Amino acid sequence: MNKIAVLTSGGDAPGMNACVRAVVRTANHFKMEVVGVRRGYQGMIENDMTILSPNDVSNIIHRGGTVLKTARSPEFMKREGRERAYHNLLDNGVEALVVIGGDGSFKGALALQDEFGLPVIGIPGTIDNDLYGTEATIGYDTAVNNVVTAVDKIRDTADSHNRLFFVEVMGRDAGFIALRSGIACGAEAVLIPETETYDNVLMDRLQNGWNREKSSAIIIVAEGDDSGGAHKLAEKVKQRFPHFDTKVTILGHIQRGGSPSAYDRVLASELGSWAVRTIRRGTTGVMIGRSGGKAMEIPLSKAVKHNRSINRSLEELVYWLSE
Ligand code: F6P
């Protein structure tokens, strides 16, 4: 194997750059060349590729976002798009592909492998942490820390004014960010897509807090929660408890930005380097994840088929610790 390609796809995640760097530098160690594909699968279709030398990835380990850029590509969903993308890879002499992204990005990689026999390796890069088969995804730790930093500030004003804050965090389909940051922030409640939200349970909890003269409260709501989001919940609570001073903060894309945490940089470096070594061994169709603190491989088909389950005991912990 002499030449491989790397791309970042789906939502950007802090640590993706550290991972690209690890792929390029490890490949260089083994005298392999790396082609960087810009703008994910869309760039592959448009032949937007460049050779990445070890110097090209200097000074990116600490940068958020992705220097390769990322895009969503409806064209790649169609067979003609994938065919064009594959032929561009061939024209550039690429023999295998490393995809850094989430579930949708891995499905794209699998399609290239199944339809054209291209060897592919996936690396979990998403702030959502919702991939089966790995205990961590690149970007998740930084995103949780971003939420905690923001909510600590919100807590100061919540406490000063005796306010009830609904803070909406990212996670269209998954509550991992909400749950972990909720515990780290000492939230009164965490509402996530994986668990049905019962208004009466939430109202009772708020009433209990009020009875105990709790002066402020933070409720973390994942954007995909079945309650319909922080604004809707805040309205319902206001109707039931007009005496509560309710406020809503939507954290939005601020969660995805900024310099990656040390944890994410190390994870990204380890997984990126492992991916190149896996390709050299001739393995294809696997995701490089982390389990028991070590890098490991699981079939991509398994990673995209299963949903990662939420740790229920952490949900319970939120409530116990806020009583
Ligand atoms: O998948 C990562 C994620 O940040 C989700 O948590 C969020 O719902 C989504 O991306 C937002 O996507 P976009 O940046 O395209 O609006």
Coordinates of C-alpha atoms and ligand atoms in Angstrom, one line a residue:
M1 CA 0.0 0.0 0.0
N2 CA 1.6 3.2 -1.2
K3 CA -1.1 5.9 -1.2
I4 CA -4.2 6.4 1.0
A5 CA -6.8 9.2 1.2
V6 CA -8.3 10.8 4.3
L7 CA -11.5 12.9 4.6
T8 CA -13.6 14.5 7.3
S9 CA -17.4 14.2 6.9
G10 CA -20.7 15.2 8.6
G11 CA -20.6 17.7 11.4
D12 CA -17.1 19.0 12.2
A13 CA -15.8 17.9 15.6
P14 CA -12.9 19.3 17.7
G15 CA -10.0 16.9 17.3
M16 CA -10.6 16.0 13.7
N17 CA -7.4 18.0 12.8
A18 CA -5.4 16.1 15.4
C19 CA -6.6 12.9 13.7
V20 CA -5.7 14.1 10.2
R21 CA -2.3 14.9 11.5
A22 CA -1.9 11.5 13.0
V23 CA -2.9 9.8 9.8
V24 CA -0.5 11.8 7.7
R25 CA 2.5 11.5 10.1
T26 CA 2.0 7.7 10.7
A27 CA 1.7 7.1 7.0
N28 CA 4.9 9.1 6.5
H29 CA 6.6 6.9 9.1
F30 CA 5.7 3.9 6.9
K31 CA 6.7 5.7 3.7
M32 CA 3.1 6.0 2.4
E33 CA 1.6 9.1 0.8
V34 CA -1.6 10.7 1.9
V35 CA -4.2 12.5 -0.2
G36 CA -6.4 14.9 1.7
V37 CA -9.9 15.1 0.3
R38 CA -11.5 18.5 0.9
R39 CA -15.3 18.9 1.8
G40 CA -15.9 15.2 2.4
Y41 CA -17.6 13.1 -0.2
Q42 CA -18.6 16.2 -2.2
G43 CA -15.0 17.1 -2.7
M44 CA -14.3 13.5 -3.7
I45 CA -17.0 13.8 -6.5
E46 CA -15.5 17.1 -7.6
N47 CA -11.9 15.9 -7.4
D48 CA -11.0 18.4 -4.8
M49 CA -7.9 16.6 -3.4
T50 CA -4.4 17.5 -2.5
I51 CA -1.3 15.6 -1.3
L52 CA -0.7 16.2 2.4
S53 CA 3.0 16.2 3.5
P54 CA 4.0 16.0 7.2
N55 CA 4.7 19.7 7.1
D56 CA 1.2 20.4 5.8
V57 CA -0.3 19.2 9.1
S58 CA 2.0 21.3 11.3
N59 CA 0.3 23.5 13.9
I60 CA -3.2 22.0 13.5
I61 CA -3.3 19.7 16.5
H62 CA -4.8 22.5 18.7
R63 CA -7.3 23.8 16.2
G64 CA -11.0 23.1 16.2
G65 CA -13.1 22.5 13.1
T66 CA -11.5 20.7 10.2
V67 CA -8.8 22.0 7.9
L68 CA -10.0 19.6 5.3
K69 CA -13.5 21.1 5.6
T70 CA -16.6 19.1 5.6
A71 CA -19.9 19.0 3.7
R72 CA -23.1 17.0 3.3
S73 CA -23.4 15.5 -0.2
P74 CA -26.8 14.5 -1.6
E75 CA -25.0 13.6 -4.8
F76 CA -23.0 10.9 -3.1
M77 CA -26.3 9.3 -2.0
K78 CA -26.7 8.3 -5.7
R79 CA -24.7 5.5 -7.4
E80 CA -23.5 7.8 -10.2
G81 CA -22.1 10.2 -7.6
R82 CA -20.2 7.4 -5.8
E83 CA -18.9 6.1 -9.1
R84 CA -17.5 9.5 -10.1
A85 CA -16.0 9.8 -6.6
Y86 CA -14.4 6.3 -6.8
H87 CA -12.9 7.0 -10.2
N88 CA -11.4 10.3 -9.0
L89 CA -9.7 8.3 -6.2
L90 CA -8.3 5.9 -8.7
D91 CA -7.0 8.7 -10.9
N92 CA -5.2 10.0 -7.9
G93 CA -3.6 6.6 -7.2
V94 CA -5.5 6.1 -4.0
E95 CA -5.6 2.5 -2.7
A96 CA -7.5 2.9 0.5
L97 CA -9.7 5.5 2.3
V98 CA -9.8 6.7 5.9
V99 CA -13.1 8.4 6.8
I100 CA -13.4 10.5 10.0
G101 CA -17.0 11.1 10.8
G102 CA -20.3 9.7 12.2
D103 CA -22.8 7.1 11.2
G104 CA -23.8 8.6 7.9
S105 CA -20.2 9.0 6.8
F106 CA -19.5 5.4 7.6
K107 CA -22.5 4.3 5.5
G108 CA -20.9 6.2 2.6
A109 CA -17.6 4.4 3.2
L110 CA -19.3 1.0 3.3
A111 CA -21.0 1.8 0.0
L112 CA -17.6 2.5 -1.6
Q113 CA -16.2 -0.8 -0.3
D114 CA -19.2 -2.9 -1.3
E115 CA -19.8 -1.4 -4.7
F116 CA -16.1 -0.9 -5.9
G117 CA -14.0 -3.0 -3.5
L118 CA -12.2 0.0 -2.1
P119 CA -10.6 -0.7 1.3
V120 CA -12.1 1.7 3.9
I121 CA -11.5 2.4 7.6
G122 CA -13.7 4.6 9.8
I123 CA -12.7 6.7 12.7
P124 CA -15.5 8.0 15.0
G125 CA -15.6 11.8 14.8
T126 CA -18.8 13.4 16.1
I127 CA -19.6 15.5 19.2
D128 CA -22.7 13.3 19.8
N129 CA -20.8 10.2 21.0
D130 CA -23.6 8.1 19.6
L131 CA -21.6 5.5 17.8
Y132 CA -21.9 1.8 18.8
G133 CA -18.6 0.0 19.5
T134 CA -16.5 2.8 21.0
E135 CA -16.5 4.3 24.4
A136 CA -15.6 7.7 23.0
T137 CA -15.9 9.7 19.8
I138 CA -13.6 12.5 18.8
G139 CA -15.1 15.8 19.8
Y140 CA -17.4 14.7 22.5
D141 CA -15.2 15.5 25.5
T142 CA -14.6 19.0 24.1
A143 CA -18.3 19.6 23.5
V144 CA -19.2 18.5 27.0
N145 CA -16.6 20.8 28.4
N146 CA -18.0 23.7 26.2
V147 CA -21.4 23.1 27.7
V148 CA -20.1 22.9 31.2
T149 CA -18.2 26.2 30.8
A150 CA -21.4 27.9 29.5
V151 CA -23.7 26.5 32.1
D152 CA -21.4 27.5 35.0
K153 CA -21.8 31.1 33.8
I154 CA -25.6 30.7 33.4
R155 CA -25.7 29.3 37.0
D156 CA -24.2 32.5 38.3
T157 CA -27.1 34.6 36.9
A158 CA -29.7 31.9 37.7
D159 CA -28.6 32.0 41.3
S160 CA -28.4 35.8 41.5
H161 CA -32.0 36.2 40.2
N162 CA -33.6 33.0 41.5
R163 CA -34.3 31.9 38.0
L164 CA -35.1 28.6 36.4
F165 CA -33.0 28.1 33.3
F166 CA -33.8 25.7 30.4
V167 CA -30.5 25.1 28.5
E168 CA -30.8 23.4 25.2
V169 CA -27.8 21.4 24.0
M170 CA -27.0 19.5 20.8
G171 CA -28.1 16.0 20.2
R172 CA -30.7 15.5 17.5
D173 CA -31.0 11.8 18.2
A174 CA -28.8 11.3 21.2
G175 CA -28.7 12.5 24.8
F176 CA -25.0 11.8 25.6
I177 CA -23.9 15.4 25.7
A178 CA -27.0 16.4 27.8
L179 CA -26.5 13.6 30.3
R180 CA -22.8 14.0 30.9
S181 CA -22.9 17.8 31.0
G182 CA -26.0 17.6 33.2
I183 CA -24.1 15.7 35.8
A184 CA -21.0 17.8 35.5
C185 CA -23.1 21.0 36.0
G186 CA -25.3 19.7 38.8
A187 CA -28.5 20.1 36.8
E188 CA -31.8 19.5 38.4
A189 CA -33.1 17.5 35.4
V190 CA -31.8 16.2 32.1
L191 CA -34.2 15.5 29.3
I192 CA -33.0 13.3 26.4
P193 CA -34.4 11.6 23.3
E194 CA -33.8 8.1 24.6
T195 CA -36.2 8.6 27.6
E196 CA -39.8 9.7 27.3
T197 CA -40.4 13.0 29.0
Y198 CA -43.4 13.1 31.4
D199 CA -44.5 16.7 32.1
N200 CA -46.0 15.8 35.4
V201 CA -42.8 14.2 36.7
L202 CA -40.8 17.3 35.7
M203 CA -43.5 19.6 37.3
D204 CA -43.4 17.6 40.6
R205 CA -39.7 17.9 40.7
L206 CA -39.8 21.6 40.2
Q207 CA -42.5 21.9 42.9
N208 CA -40.4 19.9 45.3
G209 CA -37.4 22.1 44.7
W210 CA -39.6 25.2 45.3
N211 CA -41.0 23.7 48.5
R212 CA -37.4 23.2 49.7
E213 CA -36.7 26.8 48.9
K214 CA -34.2 26.0 46.1
S215 CA -33.4 29.4 44.7
S216 CA -32.5 28.5 41.2
A217 CA -32.5 25.5 38.8
I218 CA -30.9 24.3 35.6
I219 CA -32.7 21.9 33.3
I220 CA -30.6 20.5 30.4
V221 CA -32.7 19.6 27.4
A222 CA -31.2 17.7 24.4
E223 CA -32.5 19.3 21.1
G224 CA -34.0 16.0 20.1
D225 CA -36.0 15.4 23.3
D226 CA -39.6 14.5 22.7
S227 CA -40.8 17.5 24.8
G228 CA -40.2 19.6 21.7
G229 CA -37.2 21.6 23.0
A230 CA -36.4 24.1 25.7
H231 CA -38.8 26.9 24.6
K232 CA -41.8 24.6 24.6
L233 CA -41.0 23.3 28.0
A234 CA -40.3 26.7 29.5
E235 CA -43.8 27.8 28.2
K236 CA -45.5 24.9 29.8
V237 CA -43.7 25.4 33.1
K238 CA -44.6 29.1 33.1
Q239 CA -48.3 28.3 32.6
R240 CA -48.2 25.9 35.5
F241 CA -46.0 28.0 37.8
P242 CA -46.4 31.7 36.9
H243 CA -44.3 32.7 39.9
F244 CA -41.2 31.0 38.4
D245 CA -38.8 33.3 36.5
T246 CA -38.1 31.1 33.6
K247 CA -35.4 31.7 31.0
V248 CA -34.2 29.7 27.9
T249 CA -30.6 29.5 26.5
I250 CA -30.0 27.6 23.3
L251 CA -26.2 26.8 23.2
G252 CA -26.2 25.8 19.5
H253 CA -23.0 25.6 17.5
I254 CA -20.8 27.1 20.2
Q255 CA -20.7 23.6 21.5
R256 CA -18.8 22.3 18.5
G257 CA -16.2 25.0 18.3
G258 CA -12.9 25.8 19.9
S259 CA -9.7 24.1 20.6
P260 CA -10.0 20.3 21.4
S261 CA -9.4 19.1 24.9
A262 CA -6.3 17.1 25.7
Y263 CA -8.5 14.0 25.9
D264 CA -9.8 14.5 22.4
R265 CA -6.3 15.3 21.0
V266 CA -4.9 12.1 22.5
L267 CA -7.9 10.0 21.3
A268 CA -7.7 11.4 17.8
S269 CA -3.9 10.8 17.6
E270 CA -4.3 7.3 18.8
L271 CA -7.2 6.4 16.5
G272 CA -5.7 8.1 13.4
S273 CA -2.4 6.3 13.8
W274 CA -4.1 3.0 14.5
A275 CA -6.1 3.4 11.3
V276 CA -3.0 3.6 9.1
R277 CA -1.5 0.5 10.8
T278 CA -4.8 -1.4 10.2
I279 CA -4.7 -0.5 6.5
R280 CA -1.1 -1.7 6.3
R281 CA -2.2 -5.1 7.7
G282 CA -4.7 -5.3 4.8
T283 CA -7.8 -5.0 7.0
T284 CA -10.8 -3.2 5.6
G285 CA -14.4 -2.4 6.6
V286 CA -13.6 -1.6 10.3
M287 CA -14.1 1.3 12.6
I288 CA -11.2 2.1 14.9
G289 CA -12.7 2.8 18.3
R290 CA -11.7 2.7 21.9
S291 CA -12.7 0.1 24.5
G292 CA -11.3 -0.4 27.9
G293 CA -8.9 2.5 27.3
K294 CA -7.4 0.9 24.3
A295 CA -7.8 1.3 20.5
M296 CA -9.6 -1.6 18.9
E297 CA -11.4 -2.5 15.7
I298 CA -15.0 -3.4 15.1
P299 CA -16.8 -4.1 11.8
L300 CA -18.2 -0.9 10.3
S301 CA -21.4 -2.8 9.4
K302 CA -21.9 -3.5 13.1
A303 CA -21.1 0.1 14.1
V304 CA -23.8 1.5 11.7
K305 CA -26.4 -1.2 12.5
H306 CA -26.6 -0.8 16.3
N307 CA -27.5 2.2 18.5
R308 CA -25.3 3.0 21.4
S309 CA -27.3 2.7 24.5
I310 CA -27.4 5.4 27.2
N311 CA -26.2 4.6 30.7
R312 CA -29.4 4.6 32.7
S313 CA -27.6 4.8 36.1
L314 CA -26.3 8.2 35.1
E315 CA -29.9 9.4 34.5
E316 CA -30.7 8.3 38.0
L317 CA -27.6 10.0 39.4
V318 CA -28.8 13.3 38.1
Y319 CA -32.0 13.1 40.2
W320 CA -30.4 11.7 43.3
L321 CA -27.8 14.4 43.4
S322 CA -30.2 17.2 42.8
E323 CA -32.6 16.2 45.7
Ligands
F6P1 O1 -24.1 15.4 14.6 C1 -23.5 16.5 15.3 C2 -24.5 17.6 15.5 O2 -23.8 18.6 16.1 C3 -25.8 17.3 16.2 O3 -25.7 17.2 17.6 C4 -26.7 18.4 15.7 O4 -28.0 18.1 15.9 C5 -26.3 18.5 14.3 O5 -24.9 18.1 14.2 C6 -26.4 19.9 13.8 O6 -26.0 19.9 12.4 P1 -25.8 21.2 11.5 O7 -24.5 21.8 12.0 O8 -25.7 20.7 10.1 O9 -26.9 22.1 11.8

